Coordinates of C-alpha atoms in Angstrom, one line a residue:
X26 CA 52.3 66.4 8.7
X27 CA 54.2 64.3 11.2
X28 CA 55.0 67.2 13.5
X29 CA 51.4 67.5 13.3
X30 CA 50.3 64.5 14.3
X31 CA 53.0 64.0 17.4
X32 CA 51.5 67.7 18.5
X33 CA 48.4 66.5 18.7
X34 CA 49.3 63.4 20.3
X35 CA 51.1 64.8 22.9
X36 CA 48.2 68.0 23.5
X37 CA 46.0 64.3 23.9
X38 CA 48.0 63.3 26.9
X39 CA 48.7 66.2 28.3
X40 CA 45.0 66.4 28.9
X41 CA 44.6 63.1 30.1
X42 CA 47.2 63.6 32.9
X43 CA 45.1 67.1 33.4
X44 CA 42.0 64.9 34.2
X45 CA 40.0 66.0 37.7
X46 CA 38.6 63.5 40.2
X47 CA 35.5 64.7 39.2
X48 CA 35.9 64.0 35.5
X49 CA 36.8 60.2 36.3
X50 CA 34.1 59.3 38.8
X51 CA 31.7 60.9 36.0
X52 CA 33.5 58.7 33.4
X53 CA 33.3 55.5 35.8
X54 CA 29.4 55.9 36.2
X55 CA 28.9 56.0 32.2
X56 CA 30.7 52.7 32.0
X57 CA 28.2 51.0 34.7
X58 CA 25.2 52.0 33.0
X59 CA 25.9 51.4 29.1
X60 CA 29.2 50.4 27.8
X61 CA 28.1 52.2 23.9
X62 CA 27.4 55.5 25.8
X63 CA 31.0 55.2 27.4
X64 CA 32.7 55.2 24.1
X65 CA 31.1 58.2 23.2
X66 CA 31.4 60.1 25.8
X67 CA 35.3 59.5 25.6
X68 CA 35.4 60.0 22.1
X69 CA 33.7 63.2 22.4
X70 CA 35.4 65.0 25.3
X71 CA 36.6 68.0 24.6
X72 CA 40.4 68.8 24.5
X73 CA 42.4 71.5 25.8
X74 CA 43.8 74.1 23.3
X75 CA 47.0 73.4 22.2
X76 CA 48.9 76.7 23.6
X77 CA 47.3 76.2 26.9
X78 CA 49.9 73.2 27.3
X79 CA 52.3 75.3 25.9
X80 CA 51.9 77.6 28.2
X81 CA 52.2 75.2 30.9
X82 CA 55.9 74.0 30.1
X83 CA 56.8 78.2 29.6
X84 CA 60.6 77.9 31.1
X85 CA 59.9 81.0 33.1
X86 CA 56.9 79.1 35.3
X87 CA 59.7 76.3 35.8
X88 CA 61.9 77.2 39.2
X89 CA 65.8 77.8 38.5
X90 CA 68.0 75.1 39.6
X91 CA 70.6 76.2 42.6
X92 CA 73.7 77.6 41.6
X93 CA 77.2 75.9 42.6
X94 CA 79.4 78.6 43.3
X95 CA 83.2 76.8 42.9
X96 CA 85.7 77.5 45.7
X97 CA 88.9 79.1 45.3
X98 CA 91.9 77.2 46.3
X99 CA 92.2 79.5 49.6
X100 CA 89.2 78.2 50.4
X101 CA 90.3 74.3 50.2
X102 CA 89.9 71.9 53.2
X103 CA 93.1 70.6 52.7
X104 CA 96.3 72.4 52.3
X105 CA 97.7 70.2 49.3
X106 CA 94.6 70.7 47.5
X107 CA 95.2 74.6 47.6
X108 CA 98.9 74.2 46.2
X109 CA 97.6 71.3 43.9
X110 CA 95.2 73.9 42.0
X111 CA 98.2 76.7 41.7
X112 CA 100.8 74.4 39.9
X113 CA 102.2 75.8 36.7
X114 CA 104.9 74.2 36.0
X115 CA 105.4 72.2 32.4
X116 CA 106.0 68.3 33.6
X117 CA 108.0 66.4 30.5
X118 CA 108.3 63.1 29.5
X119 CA 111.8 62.9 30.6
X120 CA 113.4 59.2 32.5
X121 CA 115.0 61.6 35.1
X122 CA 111.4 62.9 36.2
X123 CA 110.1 59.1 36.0
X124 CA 113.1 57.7 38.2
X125 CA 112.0 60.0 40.8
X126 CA 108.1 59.7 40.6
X127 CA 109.3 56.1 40.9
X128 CA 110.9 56.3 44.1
X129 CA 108.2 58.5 45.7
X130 CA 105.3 56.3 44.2
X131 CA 106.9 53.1 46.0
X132 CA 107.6 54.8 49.2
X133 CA 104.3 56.3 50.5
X134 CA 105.4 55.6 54.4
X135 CA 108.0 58.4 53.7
X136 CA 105.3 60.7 52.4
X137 CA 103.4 60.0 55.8
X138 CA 106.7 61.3 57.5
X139 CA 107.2 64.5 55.6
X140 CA 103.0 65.5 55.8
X141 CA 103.4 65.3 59.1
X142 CA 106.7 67.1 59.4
X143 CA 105.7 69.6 57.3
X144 CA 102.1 70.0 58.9
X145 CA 102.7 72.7 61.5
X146 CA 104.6 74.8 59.1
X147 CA 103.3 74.9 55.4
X148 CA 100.3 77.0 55.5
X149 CA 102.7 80.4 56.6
X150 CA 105.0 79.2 53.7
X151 CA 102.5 78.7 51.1
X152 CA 100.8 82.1 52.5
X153 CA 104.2 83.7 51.6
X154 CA 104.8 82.4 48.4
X155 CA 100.9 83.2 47.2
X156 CA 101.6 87.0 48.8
X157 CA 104.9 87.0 46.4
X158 CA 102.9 85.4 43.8
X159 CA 105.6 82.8 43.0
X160 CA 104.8 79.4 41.8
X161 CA 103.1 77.1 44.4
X162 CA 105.9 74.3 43.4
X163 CA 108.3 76.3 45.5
X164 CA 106.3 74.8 48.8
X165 CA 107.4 71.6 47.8
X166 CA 111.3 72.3 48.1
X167 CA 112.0 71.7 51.5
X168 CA 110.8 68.3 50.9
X169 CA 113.5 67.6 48.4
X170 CA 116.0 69.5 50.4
X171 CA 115.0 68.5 53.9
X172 CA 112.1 66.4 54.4
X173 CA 111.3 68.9 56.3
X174 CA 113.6 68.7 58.8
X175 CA 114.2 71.8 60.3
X176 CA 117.7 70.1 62.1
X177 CA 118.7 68.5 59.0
X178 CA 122.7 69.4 58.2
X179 CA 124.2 68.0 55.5
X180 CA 128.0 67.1 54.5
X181 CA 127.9 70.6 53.1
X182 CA 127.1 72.5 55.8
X183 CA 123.7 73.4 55.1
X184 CA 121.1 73.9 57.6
X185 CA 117.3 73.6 58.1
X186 CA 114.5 73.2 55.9
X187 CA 115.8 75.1 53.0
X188 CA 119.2 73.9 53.7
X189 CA 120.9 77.4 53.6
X190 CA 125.0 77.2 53.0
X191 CA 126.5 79.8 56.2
X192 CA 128.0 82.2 53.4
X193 CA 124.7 82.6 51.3
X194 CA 122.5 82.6 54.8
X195 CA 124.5 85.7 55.9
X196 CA 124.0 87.3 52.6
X197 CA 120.4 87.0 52.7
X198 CA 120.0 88.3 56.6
X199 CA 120.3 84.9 58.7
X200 CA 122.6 85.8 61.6
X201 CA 124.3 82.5 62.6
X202 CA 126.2 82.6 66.3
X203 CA 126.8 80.9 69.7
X204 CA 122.5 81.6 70.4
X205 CA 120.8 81.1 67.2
X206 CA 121.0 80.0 64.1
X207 CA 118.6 81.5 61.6
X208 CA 119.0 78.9 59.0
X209 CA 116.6 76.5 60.9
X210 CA 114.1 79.4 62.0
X211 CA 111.4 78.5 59.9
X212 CA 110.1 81.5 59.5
X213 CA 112.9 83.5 59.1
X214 CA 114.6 81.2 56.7
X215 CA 111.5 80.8 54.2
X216 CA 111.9 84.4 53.5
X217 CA 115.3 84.1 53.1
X218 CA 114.8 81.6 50.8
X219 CA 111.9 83.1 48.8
X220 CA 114.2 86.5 48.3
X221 CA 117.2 84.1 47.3
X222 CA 114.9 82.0 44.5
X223 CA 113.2 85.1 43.2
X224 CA 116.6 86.5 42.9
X225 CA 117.9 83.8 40.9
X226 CA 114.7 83.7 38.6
X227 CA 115.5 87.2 38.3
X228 CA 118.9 86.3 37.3
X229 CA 117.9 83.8 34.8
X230 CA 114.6 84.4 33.9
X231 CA 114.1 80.9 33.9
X232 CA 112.5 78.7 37.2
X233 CA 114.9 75.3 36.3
X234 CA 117.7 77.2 35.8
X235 CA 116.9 78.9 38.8
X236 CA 116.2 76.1 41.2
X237 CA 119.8 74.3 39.7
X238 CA 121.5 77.2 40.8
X239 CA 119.9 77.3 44.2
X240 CA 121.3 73.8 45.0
X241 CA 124.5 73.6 43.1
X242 CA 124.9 77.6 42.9
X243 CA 124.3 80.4 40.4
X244 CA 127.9 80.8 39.0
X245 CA 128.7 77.1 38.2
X246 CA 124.4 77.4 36.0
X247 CA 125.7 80.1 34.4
X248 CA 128.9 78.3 33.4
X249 CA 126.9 75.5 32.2
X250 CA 124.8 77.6 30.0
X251 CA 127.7 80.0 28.8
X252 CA 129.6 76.3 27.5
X253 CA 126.7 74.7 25.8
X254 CA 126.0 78.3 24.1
X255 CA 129.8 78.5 22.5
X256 CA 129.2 74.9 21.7
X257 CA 125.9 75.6 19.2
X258 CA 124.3 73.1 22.3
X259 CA 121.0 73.5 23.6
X260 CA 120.9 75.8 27.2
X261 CA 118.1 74.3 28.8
X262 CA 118.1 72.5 32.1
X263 CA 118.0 69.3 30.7
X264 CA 121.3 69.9 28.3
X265 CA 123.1 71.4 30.9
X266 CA 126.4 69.3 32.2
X267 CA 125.5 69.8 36.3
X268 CA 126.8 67.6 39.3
X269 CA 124.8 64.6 39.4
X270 CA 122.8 66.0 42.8
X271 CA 121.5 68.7 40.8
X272 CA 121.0 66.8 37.8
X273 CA 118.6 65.0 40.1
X274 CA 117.4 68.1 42.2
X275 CA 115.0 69.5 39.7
X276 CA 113.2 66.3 38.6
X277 CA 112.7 65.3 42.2
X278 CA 110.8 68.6 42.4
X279 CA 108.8 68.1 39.2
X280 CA 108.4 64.3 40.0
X281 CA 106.5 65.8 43.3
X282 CA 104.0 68.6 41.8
X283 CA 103.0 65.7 39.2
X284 CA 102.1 62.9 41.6
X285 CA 100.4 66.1 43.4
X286 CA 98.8 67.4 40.5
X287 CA 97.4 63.9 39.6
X288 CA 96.8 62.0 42.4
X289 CA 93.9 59.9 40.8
X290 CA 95.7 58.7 38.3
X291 CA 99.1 57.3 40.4
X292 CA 96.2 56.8 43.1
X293 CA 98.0 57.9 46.0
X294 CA 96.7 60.7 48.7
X295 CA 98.8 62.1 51.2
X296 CA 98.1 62.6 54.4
X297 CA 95.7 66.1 54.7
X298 CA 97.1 69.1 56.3
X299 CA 94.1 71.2 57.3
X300 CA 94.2 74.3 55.6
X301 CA 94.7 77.0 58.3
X302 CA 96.7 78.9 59.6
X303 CA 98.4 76.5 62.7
X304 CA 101.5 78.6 64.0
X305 CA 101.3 82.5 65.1
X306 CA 104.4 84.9 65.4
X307 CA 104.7 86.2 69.3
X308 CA 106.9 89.0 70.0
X309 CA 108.6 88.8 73.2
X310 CA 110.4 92.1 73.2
X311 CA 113.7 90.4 74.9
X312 CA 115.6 87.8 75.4
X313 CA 113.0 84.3 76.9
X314 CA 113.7 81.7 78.6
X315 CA 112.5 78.9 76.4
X316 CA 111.2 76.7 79.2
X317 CA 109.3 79.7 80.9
X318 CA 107.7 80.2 77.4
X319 CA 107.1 76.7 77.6
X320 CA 105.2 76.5 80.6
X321 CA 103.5 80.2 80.8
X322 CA 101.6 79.0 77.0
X323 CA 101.0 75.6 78.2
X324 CA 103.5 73.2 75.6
X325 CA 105.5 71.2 76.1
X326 CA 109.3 72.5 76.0
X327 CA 110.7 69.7 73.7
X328 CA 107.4 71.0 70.8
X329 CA 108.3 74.4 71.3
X330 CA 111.4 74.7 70.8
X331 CA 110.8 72.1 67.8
X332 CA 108.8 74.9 66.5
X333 CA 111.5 77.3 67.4
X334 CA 114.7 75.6 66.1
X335 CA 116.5 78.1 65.3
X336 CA 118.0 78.7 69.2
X337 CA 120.6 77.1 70.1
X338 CA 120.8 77.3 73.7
X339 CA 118.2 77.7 76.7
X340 CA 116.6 81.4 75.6
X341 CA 116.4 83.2 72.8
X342 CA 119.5 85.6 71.7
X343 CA 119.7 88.8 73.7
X344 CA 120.2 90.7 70.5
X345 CA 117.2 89.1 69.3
X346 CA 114.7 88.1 66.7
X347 CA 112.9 88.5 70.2
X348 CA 109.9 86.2 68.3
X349 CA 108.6 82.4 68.7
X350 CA 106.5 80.6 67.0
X351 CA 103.6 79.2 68.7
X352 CA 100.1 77.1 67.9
X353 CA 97.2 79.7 67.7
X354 CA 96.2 78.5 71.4
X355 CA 99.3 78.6 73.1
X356 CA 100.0 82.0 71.7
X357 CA 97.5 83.8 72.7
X358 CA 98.0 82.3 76.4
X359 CA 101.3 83.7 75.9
X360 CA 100.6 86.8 74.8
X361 CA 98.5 87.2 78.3
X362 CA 101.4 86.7 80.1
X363 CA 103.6 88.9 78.6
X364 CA 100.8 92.0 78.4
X365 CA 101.4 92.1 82.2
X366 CA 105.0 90.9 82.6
X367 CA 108.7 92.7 83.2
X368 CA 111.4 92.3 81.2
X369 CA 113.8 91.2 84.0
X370 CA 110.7 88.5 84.5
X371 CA 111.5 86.8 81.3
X372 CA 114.8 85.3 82.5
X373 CA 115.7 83.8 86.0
X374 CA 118.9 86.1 87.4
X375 CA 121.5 84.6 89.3
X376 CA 123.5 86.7 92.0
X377 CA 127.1 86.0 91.3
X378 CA 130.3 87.2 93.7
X379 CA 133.0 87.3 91.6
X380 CA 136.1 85.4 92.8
X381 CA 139.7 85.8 92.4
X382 CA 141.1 85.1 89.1
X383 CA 137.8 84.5 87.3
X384 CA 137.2 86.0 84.0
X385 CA 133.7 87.0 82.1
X386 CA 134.3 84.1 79.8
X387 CA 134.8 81.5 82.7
X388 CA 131.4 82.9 84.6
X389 CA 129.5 82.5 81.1
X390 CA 131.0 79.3 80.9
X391 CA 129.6 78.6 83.9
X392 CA 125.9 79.6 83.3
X393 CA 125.6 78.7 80.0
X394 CA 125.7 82.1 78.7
X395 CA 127.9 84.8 76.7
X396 CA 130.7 87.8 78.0
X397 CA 128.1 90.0 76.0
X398 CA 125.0 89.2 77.7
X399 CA 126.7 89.4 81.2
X400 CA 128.2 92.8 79.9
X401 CA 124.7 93.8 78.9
X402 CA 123.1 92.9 81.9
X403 CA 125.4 94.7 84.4
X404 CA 126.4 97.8 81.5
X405 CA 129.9 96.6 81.7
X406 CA 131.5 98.7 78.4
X407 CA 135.0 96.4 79.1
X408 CA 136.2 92.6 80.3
X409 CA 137.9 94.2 83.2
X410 CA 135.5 93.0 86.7
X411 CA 137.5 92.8 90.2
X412 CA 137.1 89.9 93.2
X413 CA 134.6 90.6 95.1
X414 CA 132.2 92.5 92.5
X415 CA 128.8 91.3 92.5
X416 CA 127.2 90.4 88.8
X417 CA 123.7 89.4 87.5
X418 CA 123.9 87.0 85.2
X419 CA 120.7 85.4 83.2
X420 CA 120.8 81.5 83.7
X421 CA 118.7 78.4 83.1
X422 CA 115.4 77.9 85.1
X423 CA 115.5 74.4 84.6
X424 CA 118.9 71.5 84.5
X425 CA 120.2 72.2 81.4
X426 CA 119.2 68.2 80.2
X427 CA 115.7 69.4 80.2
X428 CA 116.1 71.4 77.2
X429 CA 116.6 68.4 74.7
X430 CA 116.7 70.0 71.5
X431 CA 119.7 72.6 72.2
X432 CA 122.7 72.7 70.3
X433 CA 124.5 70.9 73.3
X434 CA 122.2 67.9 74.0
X435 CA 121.6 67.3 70.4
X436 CA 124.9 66.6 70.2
X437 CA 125.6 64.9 73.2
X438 CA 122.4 62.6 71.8
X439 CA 124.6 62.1 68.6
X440 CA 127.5 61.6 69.7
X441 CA 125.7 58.7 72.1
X442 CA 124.3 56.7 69.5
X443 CA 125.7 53.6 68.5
X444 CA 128.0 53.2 65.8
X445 CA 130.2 50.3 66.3
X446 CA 131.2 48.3 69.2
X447 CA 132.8 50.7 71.4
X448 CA 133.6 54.4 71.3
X449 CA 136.7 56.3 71.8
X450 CA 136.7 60.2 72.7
X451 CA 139.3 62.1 71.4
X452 CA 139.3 65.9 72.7
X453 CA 140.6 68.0 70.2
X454 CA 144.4 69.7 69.7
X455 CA 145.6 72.7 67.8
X456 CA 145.8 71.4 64.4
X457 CA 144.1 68.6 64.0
X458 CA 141.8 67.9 61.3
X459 CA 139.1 65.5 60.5
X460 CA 140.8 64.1 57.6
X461 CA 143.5 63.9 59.3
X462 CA 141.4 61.8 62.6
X463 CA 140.1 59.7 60.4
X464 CA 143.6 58.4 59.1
X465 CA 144.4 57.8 62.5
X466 CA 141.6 56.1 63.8
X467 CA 141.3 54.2 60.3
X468 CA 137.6 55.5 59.7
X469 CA 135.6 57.1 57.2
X470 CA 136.3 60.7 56.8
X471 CA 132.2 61.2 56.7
X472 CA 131.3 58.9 58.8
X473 CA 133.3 60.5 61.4
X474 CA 131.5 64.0 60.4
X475 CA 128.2 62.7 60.8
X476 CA 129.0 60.7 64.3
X477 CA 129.5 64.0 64.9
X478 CA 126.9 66.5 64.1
X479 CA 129.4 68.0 61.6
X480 CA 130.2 68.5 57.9
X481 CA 133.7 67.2 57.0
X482 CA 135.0 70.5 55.8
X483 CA 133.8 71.9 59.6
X484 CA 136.5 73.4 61.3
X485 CA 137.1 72.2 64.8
X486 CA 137.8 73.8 67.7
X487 CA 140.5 73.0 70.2
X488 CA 139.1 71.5 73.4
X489 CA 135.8 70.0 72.0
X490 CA 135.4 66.3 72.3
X491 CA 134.7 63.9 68.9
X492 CA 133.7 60.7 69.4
X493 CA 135.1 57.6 66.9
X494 CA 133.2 54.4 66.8
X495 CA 135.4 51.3 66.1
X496 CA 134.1 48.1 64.7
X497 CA 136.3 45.8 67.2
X498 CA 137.9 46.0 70.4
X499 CA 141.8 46.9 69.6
X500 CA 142.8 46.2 73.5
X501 CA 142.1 43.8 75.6
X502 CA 140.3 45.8 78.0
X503 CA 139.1 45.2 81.7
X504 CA 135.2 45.0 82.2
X505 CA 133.6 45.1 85.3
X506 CA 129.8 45.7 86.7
X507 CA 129.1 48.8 88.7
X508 CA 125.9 50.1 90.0
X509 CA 126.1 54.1 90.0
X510 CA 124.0 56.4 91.6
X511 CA 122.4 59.2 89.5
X512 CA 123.2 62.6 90.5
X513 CA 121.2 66.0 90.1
X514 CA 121.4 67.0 86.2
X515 CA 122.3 63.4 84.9
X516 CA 120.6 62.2 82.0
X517 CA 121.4 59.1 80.0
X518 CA 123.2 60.7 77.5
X519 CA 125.5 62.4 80.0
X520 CA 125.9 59.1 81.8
X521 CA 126.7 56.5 78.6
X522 CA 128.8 60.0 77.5
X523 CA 131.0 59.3 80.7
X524 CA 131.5 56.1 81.0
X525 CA 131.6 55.2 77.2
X526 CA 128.8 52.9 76.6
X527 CA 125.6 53.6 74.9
X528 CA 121.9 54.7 75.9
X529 CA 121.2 51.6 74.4
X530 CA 123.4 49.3 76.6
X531 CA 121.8 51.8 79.5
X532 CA 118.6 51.0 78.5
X533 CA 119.1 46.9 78.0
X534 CA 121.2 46.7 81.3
X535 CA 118.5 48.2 83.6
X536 CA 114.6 47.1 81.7
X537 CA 114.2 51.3 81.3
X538 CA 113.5 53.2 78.7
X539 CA 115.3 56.8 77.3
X540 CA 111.6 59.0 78.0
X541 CA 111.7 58.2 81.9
X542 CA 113.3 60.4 83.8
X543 CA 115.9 59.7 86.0
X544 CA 115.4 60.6 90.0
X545 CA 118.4 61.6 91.6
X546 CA 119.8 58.7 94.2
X547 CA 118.4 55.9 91.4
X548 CA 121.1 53.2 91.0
X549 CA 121.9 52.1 87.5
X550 CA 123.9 48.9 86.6
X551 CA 126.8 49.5 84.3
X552 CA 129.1 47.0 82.8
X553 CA 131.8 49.2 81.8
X554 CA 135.5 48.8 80.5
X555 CA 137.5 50.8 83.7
X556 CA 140.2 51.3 81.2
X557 CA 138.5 53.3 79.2
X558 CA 136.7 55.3 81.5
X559 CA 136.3 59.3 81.5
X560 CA 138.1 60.8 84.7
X561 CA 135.4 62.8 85.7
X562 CA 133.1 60.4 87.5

């Protein structure tokens, strides 16, 4: 009876609401003449049928709503976002993880720093890992192993963003010589390192175990497991007895994919990387100079070969990868270039008379190059060249300062920084040692290393310079002011270099700063001990 009534109550409104102009003015003249006649005419009105309002709220005469479709994470504005949606990885309560999350949580400044190192780079490696379909965690490694540095070296002699070891980056394809090192090629290294993880997951069928044994290395994670097996002991990760570094590696990695995974509730966001491709791969078919790549796709030579790292010197290696790595932009004006260019156009050639008692090694001394790629260039089979013969040799097209991020300033820039209050250069004899250097000097044995671009268990080569910073002056030397002229080539570097003060004191001494270049005839003032000068000034 009650469903009843509330039927018929709401068939009465329904048919008020359905009312026409007509039927109100109609109603409003009934009420003017006679108010009894008004109530009737009300009351008896008739009513629509019942299932002619029904008919009105039929769901078909009602217009669908739109349909959301959701994106996929390829489709994501923002890089992180795409990895963010692909992480698999089980996260466990564990104080490890939380000591990590900890330190990332309360330094969000060094988060800025590795976004934006890691900007121009992550799309092709998290395009490789998705094309391997490997877990999307895997894009967060070179943060824990590099910060995504691609010149990071550590005291173990690994190199680049996936800090590769020399023995295991030869095994997986990374040449390493005097023009390239393909442990910081970004590209080349990320599939290096992608084959070397999927090996290892391979190997243990496990991802922790597998990322252990990438830092600390697969024999000594199989050890650990083998000893906590005989020992009735639990083998995963977290009951393994590992060096302390890898005992922290993993939960740095799974401290990362959680804040990632739930940034609303640690409320941080880091900084978006716009999710597209940024860098292209251009083939130059030969050896490049890196400042004419520079200049003929319109960058800066400093960003390209940042993008580049992996060369060493002025060009590319002869014997190749003949590839860089360029912004979409600059590689297509590139590209142009090279569609209509020689190969002997991709170098500048120098016309060199050979004189008596020069060797191949001193002329490739001399240009900054290698025996090989002079015996290339003039199809020489042996060493043996005569007085008089005339060689091509390929050579710099601009003062070797220029290219700042070559394996020879970046040291010279090292070397230059200050580390205590004065400097001492030792050159190197047959035999020494760094250990045994830094008993002489009294220093640290890594602290030398690392005033040095080196790992302490490099070997060194006879007739290279090491510098040794000392915290007080051990002689009583003889300061004096000189004003010194800049020649063609100097640079800052070179000059604090040779007369053993600091880009700094260079800097303070003379209101200038390290980005202006120096004109040749410019007059610095020094104030420099003269008995501790270099002799060739």
């Amino acid at each position: 009876m009650k469903k009843l009534i509330m039927l018929t109550l709401s068939a009465s409104v329904l048919a008020a609401c359905q009312s026409t102009p007509t039927d109100t003015a109609k109603t409003t003249t009934t009420n003017q003449q006679d108010q009894s006649t008004h109530v009737e005419t009300q009351t008896a009105k008739p009513q629509p049928p019942v299932q002619q309002q029904v008919q009105l709220l039929n769901p078909e005469l009602i217009a669908p709503l739109p349909v959301v479709e959701e994106i996929t994470p390829q489709q994501e504005a923002d890089l992180w976002q795409r990895i963010r949606r692909q992480l698999t990885m089980q996260i466990p309560e564990n104080a490890r993880i939380d000591a990590q999350r900890k330190f990332y949580l309360q330094h969000p400044t060094y988060m800025d720093r590795v976004a934006k190192r890691a900007a121009p780079f992550m799309h092709l490696i998290v395009e490789e890992i998705e094309k391997r379909n490997l877990p999307l965690e895997l894009a967060l490694l070179p943060i824990v192993e590099s910060a995504f540095d691609p010149f990071a070296y550590s005291h173990g002699s690994a190199s680049g963003i996936w800090q590769f070891i020399p023995g295991t980056a030869r095994q997986y394809g990374l040449d390493i010589n005097w023009w390239y090192d393909g442990r910081r090629d970004v590209y080349s290294a990320t599939h290096a390192a992608l084959d070397y993880l999927t090996a290892l997951n391979e190997r243990f069928d496990n991802w922790l175990h597998a990322l252990a044994a990438y830092n600390s290395g697969g024999g000594r994670v199989n050890s650990a497991i083998r000893r906590n097996a005989r020992a009735g002991k639990p083998t995963d990760f977290w009951s393994l007895d590992l060096p302390r570094e890898t005992r922290a590696y993993v939960p740095k990695l799974l401290a990362l994919a959680d804040i990632l995974s739930q940034q609303e509730k640690y409320q941080v966001s880091w900084l978006p990387i716009e999710n597209e491709p940024y860098l292209q791969v251009v083939e130059t078919g030969s050896q490049i100079d890196l400042a004419l790549a520079a200049e003929k796709s319109g960058l800066e030579l400093q960003q390209l070969h940042h993008y580049n790292s992996g060369y060493n010197r002025w060009a590319t290696n002869p014997e190749g990868p003949h590839r860089l790595l360029l912004p979409l932009e600059n590689a297509e004006r590139l590209q142009q270039w090279l569609a209509n260019a020689e190969q002997q156009d991709l170098v500048r050639w120098h016309r060199h008379k050979v004189k008596s008692g020069e060797s191949l090694i001193v002329i490739a001394k001399q240009y900054h190059t290698t025996p090989h790629a002079i015996q290339q260039a003039n199809n020489l089979t042996g060493h043996l060249i005569r007085a008089g013969d005339y060689l091509v040799v390929p050579a710099a097209s601009r003062e070797l300062d220029d290219y700042s991020l070559s394996a020879d300033q970046r040291l010279t820039a090292t070397q230059s920084q200050q580390q205590g209050s004065y400097k001492i250069d030792h050159t190197i004899q047959r035999g020494d040692t760094l250990w045994d250097l830094s008993r002489k000097y009294d220093v640290n044995l890594r602290q030398l290393a690392k005033w040095n671009g080196m790992a302490p268990t490099d070997p060194l080569r006879p007739g290279r310079k090491l510098v040794v910073w000392q915290g007080e002056e051990k002689t009583s030397g003889v300061t004096r002011n000189i004003h010194y002229q800049v020649r063609s080539g100097d640079s800052l570097a070179r000059i604090a270099s040779r007369f053993n003060v600091t880009i700094r004191d260079i800097e303070k001494w003379n209101q200038i700063n390290r980005r202006n270049y120096l004109q040749p005839g410019q007059r610095l003032k020094l104030i420099v001990d003269v008995t501790r000068m270099t002799n060739d000034i």
